[in-house]
Coordinates of C-alpha atoms in Angstrom, one line a residue:
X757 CA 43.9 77.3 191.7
X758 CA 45.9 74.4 193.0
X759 CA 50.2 75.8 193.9
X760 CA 52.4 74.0 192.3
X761 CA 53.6 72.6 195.7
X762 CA 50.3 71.5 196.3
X763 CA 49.8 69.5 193.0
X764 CA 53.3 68.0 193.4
X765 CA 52.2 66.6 197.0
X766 CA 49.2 65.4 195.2
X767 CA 51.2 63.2 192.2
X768 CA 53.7 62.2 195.2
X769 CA 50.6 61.0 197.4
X770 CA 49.2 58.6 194.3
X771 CA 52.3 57.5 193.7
X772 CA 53.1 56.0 197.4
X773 CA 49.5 54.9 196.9
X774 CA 50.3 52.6 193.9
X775 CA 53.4 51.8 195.4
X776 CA 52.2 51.1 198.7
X777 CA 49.0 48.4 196.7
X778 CA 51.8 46.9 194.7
X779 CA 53.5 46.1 198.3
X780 CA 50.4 44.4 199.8
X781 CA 49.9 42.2 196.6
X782 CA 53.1 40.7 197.0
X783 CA 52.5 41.2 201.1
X784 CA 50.1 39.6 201.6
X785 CA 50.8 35.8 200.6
X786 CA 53.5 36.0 202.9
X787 CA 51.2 37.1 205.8
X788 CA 49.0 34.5 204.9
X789 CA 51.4 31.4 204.9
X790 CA 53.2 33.4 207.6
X791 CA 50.5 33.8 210.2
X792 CA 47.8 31.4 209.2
X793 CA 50.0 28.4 207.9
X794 CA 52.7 29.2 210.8
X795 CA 55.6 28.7 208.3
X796 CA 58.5 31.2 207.6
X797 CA 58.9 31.6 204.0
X798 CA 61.7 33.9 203.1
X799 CA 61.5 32.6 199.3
X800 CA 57.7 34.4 198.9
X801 CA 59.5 37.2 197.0
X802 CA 60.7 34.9 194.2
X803 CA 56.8 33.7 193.7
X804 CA 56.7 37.8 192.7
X805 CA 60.3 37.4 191.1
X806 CA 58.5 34.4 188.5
X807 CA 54.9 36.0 188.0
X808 CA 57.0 38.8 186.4
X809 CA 59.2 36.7 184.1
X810 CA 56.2 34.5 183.2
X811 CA 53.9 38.1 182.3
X812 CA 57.7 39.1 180.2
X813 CA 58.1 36.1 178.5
X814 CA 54.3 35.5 177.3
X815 CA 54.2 38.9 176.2
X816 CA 58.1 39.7 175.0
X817 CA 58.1 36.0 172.9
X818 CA 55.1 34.7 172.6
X819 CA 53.6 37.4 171.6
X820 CA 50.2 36.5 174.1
X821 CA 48.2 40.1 175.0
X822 CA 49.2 41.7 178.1
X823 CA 45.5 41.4 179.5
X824 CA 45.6 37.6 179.4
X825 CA 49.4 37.3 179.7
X826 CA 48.7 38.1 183.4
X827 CA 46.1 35.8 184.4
X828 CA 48.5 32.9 182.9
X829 CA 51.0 34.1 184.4
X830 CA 49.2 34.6 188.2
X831 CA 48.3 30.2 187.4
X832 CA 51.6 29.7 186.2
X833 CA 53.3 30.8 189.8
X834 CA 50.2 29.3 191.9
X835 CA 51.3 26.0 189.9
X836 CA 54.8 26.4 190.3
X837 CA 53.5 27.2 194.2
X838 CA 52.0 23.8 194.4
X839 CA 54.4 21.8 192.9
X840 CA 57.3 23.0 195.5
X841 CA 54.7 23.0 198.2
X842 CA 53.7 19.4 198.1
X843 CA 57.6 18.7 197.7
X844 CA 60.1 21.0 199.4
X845 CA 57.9 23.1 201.7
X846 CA 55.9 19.6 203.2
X847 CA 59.6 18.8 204.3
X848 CA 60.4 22.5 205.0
X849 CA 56.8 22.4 207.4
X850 CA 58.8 19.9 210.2
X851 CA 61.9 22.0 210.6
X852 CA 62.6 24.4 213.0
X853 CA 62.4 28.2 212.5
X854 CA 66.0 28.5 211.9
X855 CA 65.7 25.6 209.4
X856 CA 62.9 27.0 207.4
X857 CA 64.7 30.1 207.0
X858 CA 67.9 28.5 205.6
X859 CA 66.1 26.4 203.3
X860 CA 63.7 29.1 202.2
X861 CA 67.0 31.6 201.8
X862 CA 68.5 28.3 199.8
X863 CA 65.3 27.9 197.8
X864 CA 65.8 31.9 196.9
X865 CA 69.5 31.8 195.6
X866 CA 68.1 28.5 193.4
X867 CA 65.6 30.7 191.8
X868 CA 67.6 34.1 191.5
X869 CA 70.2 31.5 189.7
X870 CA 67.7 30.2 187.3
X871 CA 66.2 33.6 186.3
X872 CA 69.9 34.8 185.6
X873 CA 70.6 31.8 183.2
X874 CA 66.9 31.7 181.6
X875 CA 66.7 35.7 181.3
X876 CA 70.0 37.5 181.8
X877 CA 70.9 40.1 184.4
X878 CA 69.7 43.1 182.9
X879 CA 66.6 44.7 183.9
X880 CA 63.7 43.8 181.6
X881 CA 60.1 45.9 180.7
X882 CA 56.7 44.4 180.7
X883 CA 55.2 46.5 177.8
X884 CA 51.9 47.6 178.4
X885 CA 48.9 47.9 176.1
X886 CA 48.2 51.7 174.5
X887 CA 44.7 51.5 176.3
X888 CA 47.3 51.5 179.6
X889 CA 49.6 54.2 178.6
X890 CA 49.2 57.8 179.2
X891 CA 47.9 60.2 181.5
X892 CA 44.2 61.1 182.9
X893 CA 44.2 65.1 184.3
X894 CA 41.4 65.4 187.6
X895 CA 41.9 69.6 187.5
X896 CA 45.7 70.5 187.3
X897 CA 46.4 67.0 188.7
X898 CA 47.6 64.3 186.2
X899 CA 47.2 60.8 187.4
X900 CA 49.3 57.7 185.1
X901 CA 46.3 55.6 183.7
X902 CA 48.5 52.6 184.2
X903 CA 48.5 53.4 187.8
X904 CA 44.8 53.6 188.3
X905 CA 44.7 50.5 186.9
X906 CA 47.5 48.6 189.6
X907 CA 45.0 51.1 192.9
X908 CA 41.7 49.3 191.0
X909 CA 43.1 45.9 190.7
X910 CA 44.8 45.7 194.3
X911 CA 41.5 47.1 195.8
X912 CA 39.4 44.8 194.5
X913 CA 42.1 41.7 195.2
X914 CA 42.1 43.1 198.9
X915 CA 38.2 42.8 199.1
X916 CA 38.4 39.7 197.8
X917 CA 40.8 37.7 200.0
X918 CA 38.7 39.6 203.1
X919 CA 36.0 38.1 202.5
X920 CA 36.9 34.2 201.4
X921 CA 38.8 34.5 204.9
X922 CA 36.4 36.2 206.9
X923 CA 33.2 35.5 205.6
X924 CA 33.2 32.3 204.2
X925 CA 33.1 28.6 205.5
X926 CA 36.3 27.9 203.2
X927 CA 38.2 30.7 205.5
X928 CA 36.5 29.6 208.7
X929 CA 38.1 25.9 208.3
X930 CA 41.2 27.3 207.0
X931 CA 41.1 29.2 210.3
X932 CA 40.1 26.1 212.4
X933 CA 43.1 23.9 210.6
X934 CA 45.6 26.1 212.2
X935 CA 43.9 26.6 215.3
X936 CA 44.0 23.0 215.8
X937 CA 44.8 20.7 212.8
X938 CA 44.9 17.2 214.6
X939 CA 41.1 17.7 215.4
X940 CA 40.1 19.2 212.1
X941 CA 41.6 16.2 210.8
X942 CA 39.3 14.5 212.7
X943 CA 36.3 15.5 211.4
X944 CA 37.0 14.8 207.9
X945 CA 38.9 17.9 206.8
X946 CA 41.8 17.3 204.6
X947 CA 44.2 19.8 206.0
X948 CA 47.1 19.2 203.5
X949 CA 44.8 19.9 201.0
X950 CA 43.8 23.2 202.7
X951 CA 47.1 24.6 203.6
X952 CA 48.2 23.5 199.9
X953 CA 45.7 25.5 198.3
X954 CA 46.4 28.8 200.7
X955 CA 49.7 28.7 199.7
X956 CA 49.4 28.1 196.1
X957 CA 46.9 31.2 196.5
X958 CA 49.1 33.5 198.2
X959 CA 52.1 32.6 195.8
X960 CA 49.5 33.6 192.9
X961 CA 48.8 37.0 195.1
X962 CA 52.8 37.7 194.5
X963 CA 53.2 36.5 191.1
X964 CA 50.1 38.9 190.4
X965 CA 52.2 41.9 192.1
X966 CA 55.3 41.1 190.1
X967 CA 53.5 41.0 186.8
X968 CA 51.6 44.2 187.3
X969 CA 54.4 46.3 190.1
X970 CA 57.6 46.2 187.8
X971 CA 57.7 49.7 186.7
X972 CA 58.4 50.3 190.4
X973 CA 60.1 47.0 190.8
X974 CA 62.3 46.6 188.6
X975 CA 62.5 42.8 186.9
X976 CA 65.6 41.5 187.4
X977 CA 67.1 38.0 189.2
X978 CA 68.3 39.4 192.1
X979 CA 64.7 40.8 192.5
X980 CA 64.0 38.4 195.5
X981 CA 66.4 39.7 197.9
X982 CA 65.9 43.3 197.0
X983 CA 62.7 43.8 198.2
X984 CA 62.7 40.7 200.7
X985 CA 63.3 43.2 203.5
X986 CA 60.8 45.2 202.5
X987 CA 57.9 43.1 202.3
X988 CA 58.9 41.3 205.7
X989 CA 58.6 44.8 207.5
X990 CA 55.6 45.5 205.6
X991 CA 54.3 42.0 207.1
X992 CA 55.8 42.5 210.9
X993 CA 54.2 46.2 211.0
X994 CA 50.3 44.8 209.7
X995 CA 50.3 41.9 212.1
X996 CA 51.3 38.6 210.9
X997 CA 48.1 36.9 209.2
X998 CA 46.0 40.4 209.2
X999 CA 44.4 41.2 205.9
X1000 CA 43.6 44.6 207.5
X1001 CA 46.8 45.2 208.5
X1002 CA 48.8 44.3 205.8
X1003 CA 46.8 46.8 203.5
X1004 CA 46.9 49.4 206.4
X1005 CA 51.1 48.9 206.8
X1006 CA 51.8 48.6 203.0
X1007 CA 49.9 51.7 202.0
X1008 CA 51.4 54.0 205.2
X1009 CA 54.9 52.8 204.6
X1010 CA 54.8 53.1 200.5
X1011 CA 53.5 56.8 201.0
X1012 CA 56.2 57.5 204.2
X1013 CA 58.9 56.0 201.5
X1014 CA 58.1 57.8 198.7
X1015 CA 57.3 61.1 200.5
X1016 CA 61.2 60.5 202.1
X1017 CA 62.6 60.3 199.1
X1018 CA 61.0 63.0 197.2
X1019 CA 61.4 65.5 200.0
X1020 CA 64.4 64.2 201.8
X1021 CA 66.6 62.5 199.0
X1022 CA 69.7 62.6 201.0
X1023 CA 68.2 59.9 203.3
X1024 CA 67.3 57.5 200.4
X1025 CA 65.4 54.4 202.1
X1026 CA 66.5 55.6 205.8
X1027 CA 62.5 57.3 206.6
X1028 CA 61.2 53.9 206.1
X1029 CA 63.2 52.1 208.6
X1030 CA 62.7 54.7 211.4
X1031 CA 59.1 54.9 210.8
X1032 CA 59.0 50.5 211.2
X1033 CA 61.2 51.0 214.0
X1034 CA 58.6 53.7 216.0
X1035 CA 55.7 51.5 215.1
X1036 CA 56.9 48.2 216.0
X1037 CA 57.9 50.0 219.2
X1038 CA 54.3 51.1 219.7
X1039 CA 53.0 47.8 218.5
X1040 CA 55.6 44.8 218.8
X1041 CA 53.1 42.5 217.6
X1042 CA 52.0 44.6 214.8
X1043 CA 49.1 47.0 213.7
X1044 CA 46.9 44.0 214.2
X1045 CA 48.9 41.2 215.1
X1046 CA 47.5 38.6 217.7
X1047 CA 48.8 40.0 221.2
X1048 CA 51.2 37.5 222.8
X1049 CA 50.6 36.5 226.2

């Protein structure tokens, strides 16, 4: 028979597991516009921040069913994604670093505002269906249903962007438009078009996380800066446009975070930062970032 230490470890282990899928879903837009569109976007966490008041709303008021409150809500934040791309962000693209950053920040404290006046600033539950609720026992082990279901989803949404980026020709001239735009443009590719899809696509990736992660992040306006930090380490550790290593850096850094604060509570979120500061010191340009020459 399984100790009871050993079966604790065990729950603690799936839990940074969903934990760390939840963080590449909303990670993984962000490495997507970040390394592949070349743009910093320090407002990707709000894309997560609406997906989640879209699936609370549809569900909370309109009474739409949880399993097709989420799809809506995933088009709802790509649309919202394309809307401010072909506006704001086509400006924000000519600025300098430092000037995407303040206007992305800017375009953050607009959003947190709105969620505040639209939805209060309490913290607010997406309820989940009954078929979602409740707990399925492997031996003396009891795993959350509703948690298997965020592992299955994120798995499957992981295999997914892999392989339109790596294995189709829609990746290979999304890949050739950043390598060189000016001559992809040249041979007929529309490259707005492109990078405006990618990043309505990658805010749909966060919105997706939001709506399915907020029993471990909690829905509420200043949602966008809490876990800002977190997904931009979870970003600089995988390598900045690395499918790979964004999944390989959310899911070590969930389970080192929620094996620190189960074991070491005294320390809260302190394990997380010294384990990003020992990789990044091992790997400054990430798990499988481009090296620099």
């Amino acid at each position: 028979m399984l100790s009871r230490f050993a079966i604790s470890l065990a729950s603690v282990l799936f839990d940074g597991l969903a934990f760390g899928m939840v963080l590449f879903l909303i990670s993984i837009g962000m490495s997507i516009t970040m390394g592949v569109m070349r743009v910093v976007n320090l407002a990707h966490c709000s894309f997560a921040m609406v997906g989640g008041y879209l699936t609370f709303m549809l569900v909370t008021q309109w009474q739409v069913p949880f399993f097709a409150a989420v799809p809506l809500a995933v088009i709802g934040t790509m649309l919202l994604g394309a809307v401010l791309e072909r506006t704001v962000y086509s400006w924000i693209y000519t600025q300098s670093e430092l000037g995407q950053v303040l206007m992305t920040i800017g375009l953050t404290f607009v959003m947190i505002a709105t969620a505040n006046a639209m939805f209060g600033s309490t913290i607010q539950d997406i309820p989940v269906p009954a078929s979602l609720r409740g707990t399925m026992h492997i031996g003396a082990i009891g795993l959350p249903v509703y948690r298997l279901f965020l592992i299955a989803v994120s798995c499957c949404c992981a295999a997914l962007i892999w392989y339109a980026l790596e294995r189709t020709q829609v990746g290979a001239r999304l890949r050739a438009a950043v390598d060189n735009a000016r001559m992809a443009g040249c041979i007929g590719m529309n490259v707005k078009a492109f990078f405006a899809v990618t990043f309505a696509i990658g805010c749909g990736f966060a919105g997706l996380g939001g709506a399915l992660g907020a029993d471990m992040f909690p829905l509420e306006p200043f949602y966008a800066l809490n876990y800002l930090v977190l997904v931009l380490i979870v970003v600089s550790v995988g390598g900045l446009g690395s499918i790979k290593g964004t999944l390989i850096a959310a899911l070590t850094l969930g389970m080192i975070d929620t094996l620190g604060r189960y074991f070491l509570p005294a320390a809260g979120g302190l394990v997380i930062y010294l384990a990003t500061l020992a990789l990044l010191l091992l790997r400054p340009q990430g798990l499988y970032g481009r090296q620099t020459s």
